[in-house]
Tab-separated table of C-alpha atoms in Angstrom:
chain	number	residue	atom	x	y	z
A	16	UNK	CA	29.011	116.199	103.630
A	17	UNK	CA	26.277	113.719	105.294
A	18	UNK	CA	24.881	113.369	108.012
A	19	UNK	CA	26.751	110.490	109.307
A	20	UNK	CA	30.010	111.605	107.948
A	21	UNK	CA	29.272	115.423	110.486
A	22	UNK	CA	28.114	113.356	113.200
A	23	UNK	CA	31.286	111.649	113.203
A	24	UNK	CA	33.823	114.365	112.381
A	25	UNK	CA	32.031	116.138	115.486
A	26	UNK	CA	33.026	112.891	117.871
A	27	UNK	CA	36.510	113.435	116.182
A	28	UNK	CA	37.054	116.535	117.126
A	29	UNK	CA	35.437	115.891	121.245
A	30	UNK	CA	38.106	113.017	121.016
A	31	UNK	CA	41.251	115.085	119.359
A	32	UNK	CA	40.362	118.085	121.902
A	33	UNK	CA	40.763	116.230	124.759
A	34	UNK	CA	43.961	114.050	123.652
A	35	UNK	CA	45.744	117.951	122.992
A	36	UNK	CA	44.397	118.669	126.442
A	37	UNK	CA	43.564	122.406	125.038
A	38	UNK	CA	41.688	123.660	122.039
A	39	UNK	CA	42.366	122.377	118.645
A	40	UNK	CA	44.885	124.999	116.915
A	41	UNK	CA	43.502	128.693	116.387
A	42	UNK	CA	40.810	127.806	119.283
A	43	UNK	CA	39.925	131.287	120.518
A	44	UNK	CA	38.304	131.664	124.344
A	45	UNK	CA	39.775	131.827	127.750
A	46	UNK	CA	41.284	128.883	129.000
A	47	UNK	CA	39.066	128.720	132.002
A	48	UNK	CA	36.360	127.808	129.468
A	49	UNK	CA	38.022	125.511	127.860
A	50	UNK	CA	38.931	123.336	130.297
A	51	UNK	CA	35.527	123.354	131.567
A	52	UNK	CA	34.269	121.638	128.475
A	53	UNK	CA	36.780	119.401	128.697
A	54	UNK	CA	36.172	118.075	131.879
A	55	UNK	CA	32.223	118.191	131.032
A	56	UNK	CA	33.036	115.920	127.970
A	57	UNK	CA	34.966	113.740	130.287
A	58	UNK	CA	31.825	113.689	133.091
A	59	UNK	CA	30.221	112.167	129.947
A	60	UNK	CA	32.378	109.542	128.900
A	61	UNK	CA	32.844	108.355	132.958
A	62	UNK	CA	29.036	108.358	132.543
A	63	UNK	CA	28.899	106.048	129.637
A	64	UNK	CA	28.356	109.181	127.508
A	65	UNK	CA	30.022	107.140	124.321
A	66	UNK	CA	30.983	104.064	124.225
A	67	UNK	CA	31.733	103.537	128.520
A	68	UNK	CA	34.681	103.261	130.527
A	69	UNK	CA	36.813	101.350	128.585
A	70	UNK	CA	37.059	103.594	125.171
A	71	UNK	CA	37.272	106.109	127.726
A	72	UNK	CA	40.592	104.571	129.580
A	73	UNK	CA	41.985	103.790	126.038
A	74	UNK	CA	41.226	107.235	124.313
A	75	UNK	CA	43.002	109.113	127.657
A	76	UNK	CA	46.395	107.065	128.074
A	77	UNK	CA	48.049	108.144	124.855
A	78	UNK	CA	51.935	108.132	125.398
A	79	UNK	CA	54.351	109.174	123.500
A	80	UNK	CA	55.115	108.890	120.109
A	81	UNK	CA	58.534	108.775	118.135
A	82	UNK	CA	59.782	109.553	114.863
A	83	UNK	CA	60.120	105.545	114.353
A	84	UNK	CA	56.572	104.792	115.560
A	85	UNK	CA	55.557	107.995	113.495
A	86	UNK	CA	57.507	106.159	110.380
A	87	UNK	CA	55.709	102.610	111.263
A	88	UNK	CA	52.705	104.386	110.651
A	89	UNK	CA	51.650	105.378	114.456
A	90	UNK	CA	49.446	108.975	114.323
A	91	UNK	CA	51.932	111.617	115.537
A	92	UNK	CA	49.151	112.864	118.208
A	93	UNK	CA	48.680	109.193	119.313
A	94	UNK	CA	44.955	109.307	118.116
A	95	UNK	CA	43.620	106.082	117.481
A	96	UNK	CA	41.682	106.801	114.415
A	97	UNK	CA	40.595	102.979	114.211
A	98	UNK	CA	38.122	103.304	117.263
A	99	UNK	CA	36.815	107.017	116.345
A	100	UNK	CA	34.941	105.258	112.632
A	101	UNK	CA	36.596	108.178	110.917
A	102	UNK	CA	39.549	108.146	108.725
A	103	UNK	CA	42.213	110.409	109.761
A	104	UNK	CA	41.802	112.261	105.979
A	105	UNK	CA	38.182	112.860	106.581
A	106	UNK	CA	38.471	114.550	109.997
A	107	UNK	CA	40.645	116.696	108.455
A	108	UNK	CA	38.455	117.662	105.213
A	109	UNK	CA	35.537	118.467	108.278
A	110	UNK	CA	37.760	120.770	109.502
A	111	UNK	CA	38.980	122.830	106.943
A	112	UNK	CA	35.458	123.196	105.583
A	113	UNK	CA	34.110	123.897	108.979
A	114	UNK	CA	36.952	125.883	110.829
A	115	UNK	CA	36.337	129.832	111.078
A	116	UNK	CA	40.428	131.600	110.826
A	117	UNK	CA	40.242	134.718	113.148
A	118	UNK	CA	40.798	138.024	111.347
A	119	UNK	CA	40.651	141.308	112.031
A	120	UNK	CA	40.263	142.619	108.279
A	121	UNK	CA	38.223	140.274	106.120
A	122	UNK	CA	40.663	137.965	103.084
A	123	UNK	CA	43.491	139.184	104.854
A	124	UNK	CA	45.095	135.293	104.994
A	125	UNK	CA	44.440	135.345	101.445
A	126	UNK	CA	46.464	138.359	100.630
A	127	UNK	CA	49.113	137.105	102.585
A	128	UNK	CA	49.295	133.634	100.569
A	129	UNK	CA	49.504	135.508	97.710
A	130	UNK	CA	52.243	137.893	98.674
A	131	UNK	CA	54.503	135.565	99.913
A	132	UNK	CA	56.348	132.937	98.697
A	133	UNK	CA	55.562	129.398	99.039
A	134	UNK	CA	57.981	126.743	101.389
A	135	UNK	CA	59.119	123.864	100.486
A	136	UNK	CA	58.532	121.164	103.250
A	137	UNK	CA	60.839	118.571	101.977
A	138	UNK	CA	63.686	118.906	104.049
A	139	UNK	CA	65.085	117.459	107.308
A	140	UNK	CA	63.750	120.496	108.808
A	141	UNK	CA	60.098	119.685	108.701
A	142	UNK	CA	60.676	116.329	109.638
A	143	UNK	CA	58.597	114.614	112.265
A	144	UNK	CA	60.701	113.972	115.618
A	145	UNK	CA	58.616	113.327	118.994
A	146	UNK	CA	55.982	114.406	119.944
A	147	UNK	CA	54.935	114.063	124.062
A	148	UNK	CA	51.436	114.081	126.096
A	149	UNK	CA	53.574	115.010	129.139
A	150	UNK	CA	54.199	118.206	128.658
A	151	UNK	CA	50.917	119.842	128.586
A	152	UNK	CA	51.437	124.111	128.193
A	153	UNK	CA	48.702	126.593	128.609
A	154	UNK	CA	47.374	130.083	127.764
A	155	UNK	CA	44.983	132.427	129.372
A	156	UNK	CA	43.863	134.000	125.609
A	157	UNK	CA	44.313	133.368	121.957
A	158	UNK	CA	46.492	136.078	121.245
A	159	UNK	CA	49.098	135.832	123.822
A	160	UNK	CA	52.099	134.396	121.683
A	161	UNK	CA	55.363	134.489	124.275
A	162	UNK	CA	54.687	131.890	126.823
A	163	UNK	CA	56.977	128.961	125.587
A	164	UNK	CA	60.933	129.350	125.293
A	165	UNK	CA	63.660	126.796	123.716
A	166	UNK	CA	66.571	128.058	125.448
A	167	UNK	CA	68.300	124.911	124.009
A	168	UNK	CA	68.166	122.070	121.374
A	169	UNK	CA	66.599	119.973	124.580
A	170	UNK	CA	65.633	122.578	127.164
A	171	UNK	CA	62.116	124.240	126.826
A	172	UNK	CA	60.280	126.865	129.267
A	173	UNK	CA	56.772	126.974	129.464
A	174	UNK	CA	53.382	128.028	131.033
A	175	UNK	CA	51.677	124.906	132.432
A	176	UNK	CA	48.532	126.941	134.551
A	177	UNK	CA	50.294	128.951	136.680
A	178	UNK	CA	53.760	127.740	137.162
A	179	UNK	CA	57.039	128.185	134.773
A	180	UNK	CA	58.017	125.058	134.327
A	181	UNK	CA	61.451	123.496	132.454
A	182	UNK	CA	61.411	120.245	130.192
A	183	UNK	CA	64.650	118.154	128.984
A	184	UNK	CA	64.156	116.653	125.869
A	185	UNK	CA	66.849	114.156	126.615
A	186	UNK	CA	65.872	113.478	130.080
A	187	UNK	CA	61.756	113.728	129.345
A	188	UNK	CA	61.388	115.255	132.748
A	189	UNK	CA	59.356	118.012	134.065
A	190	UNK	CA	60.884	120.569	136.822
A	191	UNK	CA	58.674	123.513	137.822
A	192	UNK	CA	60.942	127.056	138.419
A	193	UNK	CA	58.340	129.212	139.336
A	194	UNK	CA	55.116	129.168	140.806
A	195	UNK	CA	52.618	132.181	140.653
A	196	UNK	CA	49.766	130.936	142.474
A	197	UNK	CA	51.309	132.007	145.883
A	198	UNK	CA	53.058	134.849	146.915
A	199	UNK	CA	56.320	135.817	145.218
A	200	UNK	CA	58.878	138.236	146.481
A	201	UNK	CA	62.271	139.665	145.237
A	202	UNK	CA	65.431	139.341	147.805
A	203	UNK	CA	67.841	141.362	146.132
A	204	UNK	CA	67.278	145.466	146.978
A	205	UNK	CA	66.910	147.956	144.165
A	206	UNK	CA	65.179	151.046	143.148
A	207	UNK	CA	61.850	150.310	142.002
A	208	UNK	CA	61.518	147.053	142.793
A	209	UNK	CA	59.036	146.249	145.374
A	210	UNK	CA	60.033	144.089	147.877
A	211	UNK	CA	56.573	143.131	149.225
A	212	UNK	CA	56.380	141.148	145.889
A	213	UNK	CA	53.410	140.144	144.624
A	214	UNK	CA	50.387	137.730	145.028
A	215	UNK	CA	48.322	135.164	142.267
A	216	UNK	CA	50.032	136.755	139.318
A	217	UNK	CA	48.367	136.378	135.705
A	218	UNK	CA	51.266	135.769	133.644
A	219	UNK	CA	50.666	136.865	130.488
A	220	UNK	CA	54.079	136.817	128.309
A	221	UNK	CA	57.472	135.267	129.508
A	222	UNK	CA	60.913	135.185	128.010
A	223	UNK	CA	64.500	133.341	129.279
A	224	UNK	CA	67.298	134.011	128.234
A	225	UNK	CA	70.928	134.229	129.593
A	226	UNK	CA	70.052	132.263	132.912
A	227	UNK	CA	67.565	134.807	133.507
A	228	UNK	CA	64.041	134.261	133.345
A	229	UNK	CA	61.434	137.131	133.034
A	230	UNK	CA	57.758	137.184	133.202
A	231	UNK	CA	55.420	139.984	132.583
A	232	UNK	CA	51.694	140.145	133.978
A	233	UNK	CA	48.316	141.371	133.039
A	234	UNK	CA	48.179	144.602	135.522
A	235	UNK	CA	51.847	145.428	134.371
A	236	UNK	CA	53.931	143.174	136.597
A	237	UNK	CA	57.505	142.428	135.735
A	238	UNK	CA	59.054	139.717	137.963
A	239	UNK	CA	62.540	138.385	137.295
A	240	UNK	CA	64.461	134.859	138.605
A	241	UNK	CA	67.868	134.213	138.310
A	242	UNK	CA	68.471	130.354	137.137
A	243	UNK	CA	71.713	129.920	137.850
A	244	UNK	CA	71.215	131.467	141.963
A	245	UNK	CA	67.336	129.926	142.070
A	246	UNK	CA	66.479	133.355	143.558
A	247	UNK	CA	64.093	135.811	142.737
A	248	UNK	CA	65.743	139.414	141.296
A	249	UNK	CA	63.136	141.707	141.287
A	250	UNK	CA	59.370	142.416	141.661
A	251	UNK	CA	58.168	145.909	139.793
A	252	UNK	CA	55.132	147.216	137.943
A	253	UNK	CA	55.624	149.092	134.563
A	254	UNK	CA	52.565	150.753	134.745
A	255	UNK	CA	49.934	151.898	136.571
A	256	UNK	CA	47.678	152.396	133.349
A	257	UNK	CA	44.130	150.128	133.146
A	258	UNK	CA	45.321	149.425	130.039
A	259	UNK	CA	49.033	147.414	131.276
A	260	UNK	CA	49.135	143.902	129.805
A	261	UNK	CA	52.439	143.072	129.306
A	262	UNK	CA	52.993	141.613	126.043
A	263	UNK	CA	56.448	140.254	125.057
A	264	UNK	CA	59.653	140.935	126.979
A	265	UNK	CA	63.305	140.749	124.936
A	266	UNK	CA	66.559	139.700	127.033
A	267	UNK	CA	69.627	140.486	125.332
A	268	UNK	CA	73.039	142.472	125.894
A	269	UNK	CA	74.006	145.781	125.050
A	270	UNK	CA	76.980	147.503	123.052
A	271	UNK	CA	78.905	147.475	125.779
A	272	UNK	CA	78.111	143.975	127.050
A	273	UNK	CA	75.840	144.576	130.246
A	274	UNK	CA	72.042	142.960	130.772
A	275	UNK	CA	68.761	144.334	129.452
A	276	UNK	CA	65.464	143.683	128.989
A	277	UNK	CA	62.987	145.688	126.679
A	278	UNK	CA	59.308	144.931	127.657
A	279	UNK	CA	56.369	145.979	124.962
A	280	UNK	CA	53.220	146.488	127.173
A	281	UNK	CA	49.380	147.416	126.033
A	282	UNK	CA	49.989	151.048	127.599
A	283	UNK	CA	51.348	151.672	124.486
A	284	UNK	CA	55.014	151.827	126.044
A	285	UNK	CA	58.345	150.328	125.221
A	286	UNK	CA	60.313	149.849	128.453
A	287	UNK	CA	64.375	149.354	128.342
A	288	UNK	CA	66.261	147.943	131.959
A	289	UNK	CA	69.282	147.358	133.121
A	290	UNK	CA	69.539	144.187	134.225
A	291	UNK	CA	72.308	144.729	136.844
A	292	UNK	CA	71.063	147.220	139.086
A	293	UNK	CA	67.284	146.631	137.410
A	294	UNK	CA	67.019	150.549	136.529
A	295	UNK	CA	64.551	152.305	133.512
A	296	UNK	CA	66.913	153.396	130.819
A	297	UNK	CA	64.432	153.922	128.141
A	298	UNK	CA	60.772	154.735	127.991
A	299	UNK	CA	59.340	154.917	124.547
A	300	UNK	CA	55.408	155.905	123.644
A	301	UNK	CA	53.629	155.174	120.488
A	302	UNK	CA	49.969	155.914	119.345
A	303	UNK	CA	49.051	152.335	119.422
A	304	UNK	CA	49.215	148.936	122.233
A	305	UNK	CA	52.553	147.476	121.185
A	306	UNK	CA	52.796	143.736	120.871
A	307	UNK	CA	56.195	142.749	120.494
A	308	UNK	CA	59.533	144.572	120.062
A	309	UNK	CA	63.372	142.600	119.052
A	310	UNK	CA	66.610	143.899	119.131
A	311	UNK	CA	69.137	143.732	116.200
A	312	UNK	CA	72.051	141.628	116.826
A	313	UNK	CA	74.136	144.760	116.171
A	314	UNK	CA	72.084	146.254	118.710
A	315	UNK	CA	71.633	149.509	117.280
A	316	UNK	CA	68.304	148.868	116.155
A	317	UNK	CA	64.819	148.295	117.591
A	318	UNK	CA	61.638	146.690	115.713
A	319	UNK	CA	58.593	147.815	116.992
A	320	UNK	CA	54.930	146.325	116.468
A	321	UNK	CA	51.785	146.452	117.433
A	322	UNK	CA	48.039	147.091	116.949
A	323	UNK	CA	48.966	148.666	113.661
A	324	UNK	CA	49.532	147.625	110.281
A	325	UNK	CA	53.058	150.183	110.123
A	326	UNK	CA	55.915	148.702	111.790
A	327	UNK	CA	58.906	150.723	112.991
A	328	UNK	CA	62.545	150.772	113.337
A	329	UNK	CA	63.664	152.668	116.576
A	330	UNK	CA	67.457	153.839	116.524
A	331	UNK	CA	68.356	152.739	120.210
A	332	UNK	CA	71.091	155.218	120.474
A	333	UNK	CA	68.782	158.427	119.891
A	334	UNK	CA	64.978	157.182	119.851
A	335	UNK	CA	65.048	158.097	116.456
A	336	UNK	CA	61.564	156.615	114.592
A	337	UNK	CA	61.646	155.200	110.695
A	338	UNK	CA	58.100	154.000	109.864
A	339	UNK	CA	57.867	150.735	107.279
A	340	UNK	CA	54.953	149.020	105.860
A	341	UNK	CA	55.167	145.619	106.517
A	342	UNK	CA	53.521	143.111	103.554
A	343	UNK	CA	50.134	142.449	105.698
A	344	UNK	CA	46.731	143.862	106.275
A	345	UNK	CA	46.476	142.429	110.018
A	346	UNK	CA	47.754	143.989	113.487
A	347	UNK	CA	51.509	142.341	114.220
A	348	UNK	CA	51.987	140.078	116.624
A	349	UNK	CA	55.639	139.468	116.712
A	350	UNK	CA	58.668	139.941	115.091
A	351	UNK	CA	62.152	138.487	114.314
A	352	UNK	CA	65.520	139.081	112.726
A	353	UNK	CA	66.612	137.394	110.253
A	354	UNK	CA	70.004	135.744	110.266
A	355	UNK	CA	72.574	138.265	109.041
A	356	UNK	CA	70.754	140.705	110.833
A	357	UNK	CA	69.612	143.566	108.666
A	358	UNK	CA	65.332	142.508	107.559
A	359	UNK	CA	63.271	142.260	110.438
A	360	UNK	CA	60.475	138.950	109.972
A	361	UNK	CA	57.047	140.128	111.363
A	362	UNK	CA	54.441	137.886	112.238
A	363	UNK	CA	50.340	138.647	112.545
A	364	UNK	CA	47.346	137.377	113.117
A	365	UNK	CA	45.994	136.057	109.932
């Protein structure tokens, strides 16, 4: 590539960070860091930096855009490509060639493309629909993957800094549920939960689900908000290990119909509670941090993964283990059922 054609690719990608408000997909770094660059890049623009106040004020008000603008040939980000001198088709050749994919074992997103079969994107499915600069979520690392929830086809939970917040995709409007800068305490009594609550919470997976709304912390914190009642259930700590990120928490109903919540935390634990009278049914220890953990619909089942390339399948009824390889050379990350239930989906970090 020349010169001229990097030098512009690089203002590109200054311009397309700052319009997603976060770092361009894959990104790695804490977002603390990012945002400082951002706001340095800004200082610079403000300053004249590139082409003075007015590109600025243009580049920064990008509104929404719709599947008809999308169709009438609008960019789906809202980047205006026309004042960046780069086409859209050559910012994107500059990254592919110049974008490093994290990996914890070398070629292992090659493998992977090899192993499984290719999609095919022409359905309604992958279809462009709206895409909105309000709604602006955030993460404190790159591998923290449970921070955004559709609870709905128009209701989404998310991570915006510090505070939970809900957006309508039929209204467009932001509400904030729950904000962890501050001091948060439970007002419902039960064992275990501590009812001095908790102070500037790092939330570092969330989950919402059955008008309940969980989030888990980064020194093992497990704080839970009923929807419906607007108050908060409980306050507890899983752990008291150094090791206690919680990772990914999984609401969902037993057998026999009642409330629980499995939490995978970084202690190496898998935690099951009752939701009603928030009590520790089930505490399961692997060899290895454990990143995510689903429930079969039948609910006999539990998959289990983690900083491993094995998976397992945990009979819930006796803690029984069955060990699987999963098709990857990476840690897993996360993990799904499929529809009718019987093949767990795992993802990783390739």
């Amino acid at each position: 590539m020349a010169a001229s054609a990097r030098d512009s690719a690089d203002a590109a990608e200054r311009v397309v960070d700052d319009h997603d408000g976060w770092a361009s997909d894959g990104e790695m770094g804490m977002e603390m860091d990012v945002e400082g660059e951002f706001h340095d890049r800004d200082a610079d623009r403000r300053d004249g930096g590139m082409d003075g106040d007015d590109e600025y004020l243009l580049l920064t008000r990008i509104r929404d855009t719709s599947a008809a603008e999308a169709r009438a040939g609008k960019d789906i980000q809202g980047i205006p490509w026309e004042r960046i001198h780069i086409a859209r088709q050559d910012y994107r050749k500059a990254r592919l060639e110049q974008y490093k994919n994290y990996e914890n074992f070398p070629q292992s997103g090659e493998l992977m493309d090899k192993l499984c079969k290719q999609v095919e994107k022409s359905s309604k499915y992958y279809e462009f629909q709206h895409n909105t600069r309000s709604v602006k979520p955030s993460i404190l690392h790159f591998q923290l993957r449970n921070l955004l929830w559709a609870t709905s086809r128009h209701d989404v939970y998310f991570m915006s800094n510090s505070t939970v917040t809900h957006w309508s995709s039929l209204s467009h409007k932001l509400s904030e549920v729950l904000d962890f800068s501050g001091h948060i305490a439970p007002v419902e009594k039960h064992p275990g939960s501590l009812l001095e609550g908790f102070s500037g919470v790092q939330v570092s997976t969330l989950a919402v689900n059955e008008g309940l709304l969980v989030a888990g912390g980064f020194q093992g914190e497990l704080i839970g908000k009923d929807l419906e009642g607007c108050n908060i259930k409980f306050c507890a700590r899983t752990t008291l290990s150094d090791n206690a990120i919680t990772n990914a928490i999984d609401i969902h109903r037993s057998t026999s119909g009642s409330l629980r919540i499995t939490v995978s935390n970084n202690d190496c634990g898998v935690r099951e509670y009752d939701m009603e009278r928030f009590q520790l049914l089930n505490h399961y220890r692997y060899n290895w941090p454990v990143n995510h953990t689903s429930v079969s619909p039948d609910k006999k089942l539990l998959a289990v993964v983690g900083d491993d390339r094995d998976a397992l399948l945990v009979d819930s009824r006796n803690g029984k283990v069955e060990r699987f390889r999963v098709q990857s050379d990476e840690n897993e990350q996360g993990l799904s059922w499929n529809g009718s239930g019987c093949n767990p989906t795992q993802t990783n970090e390739a």
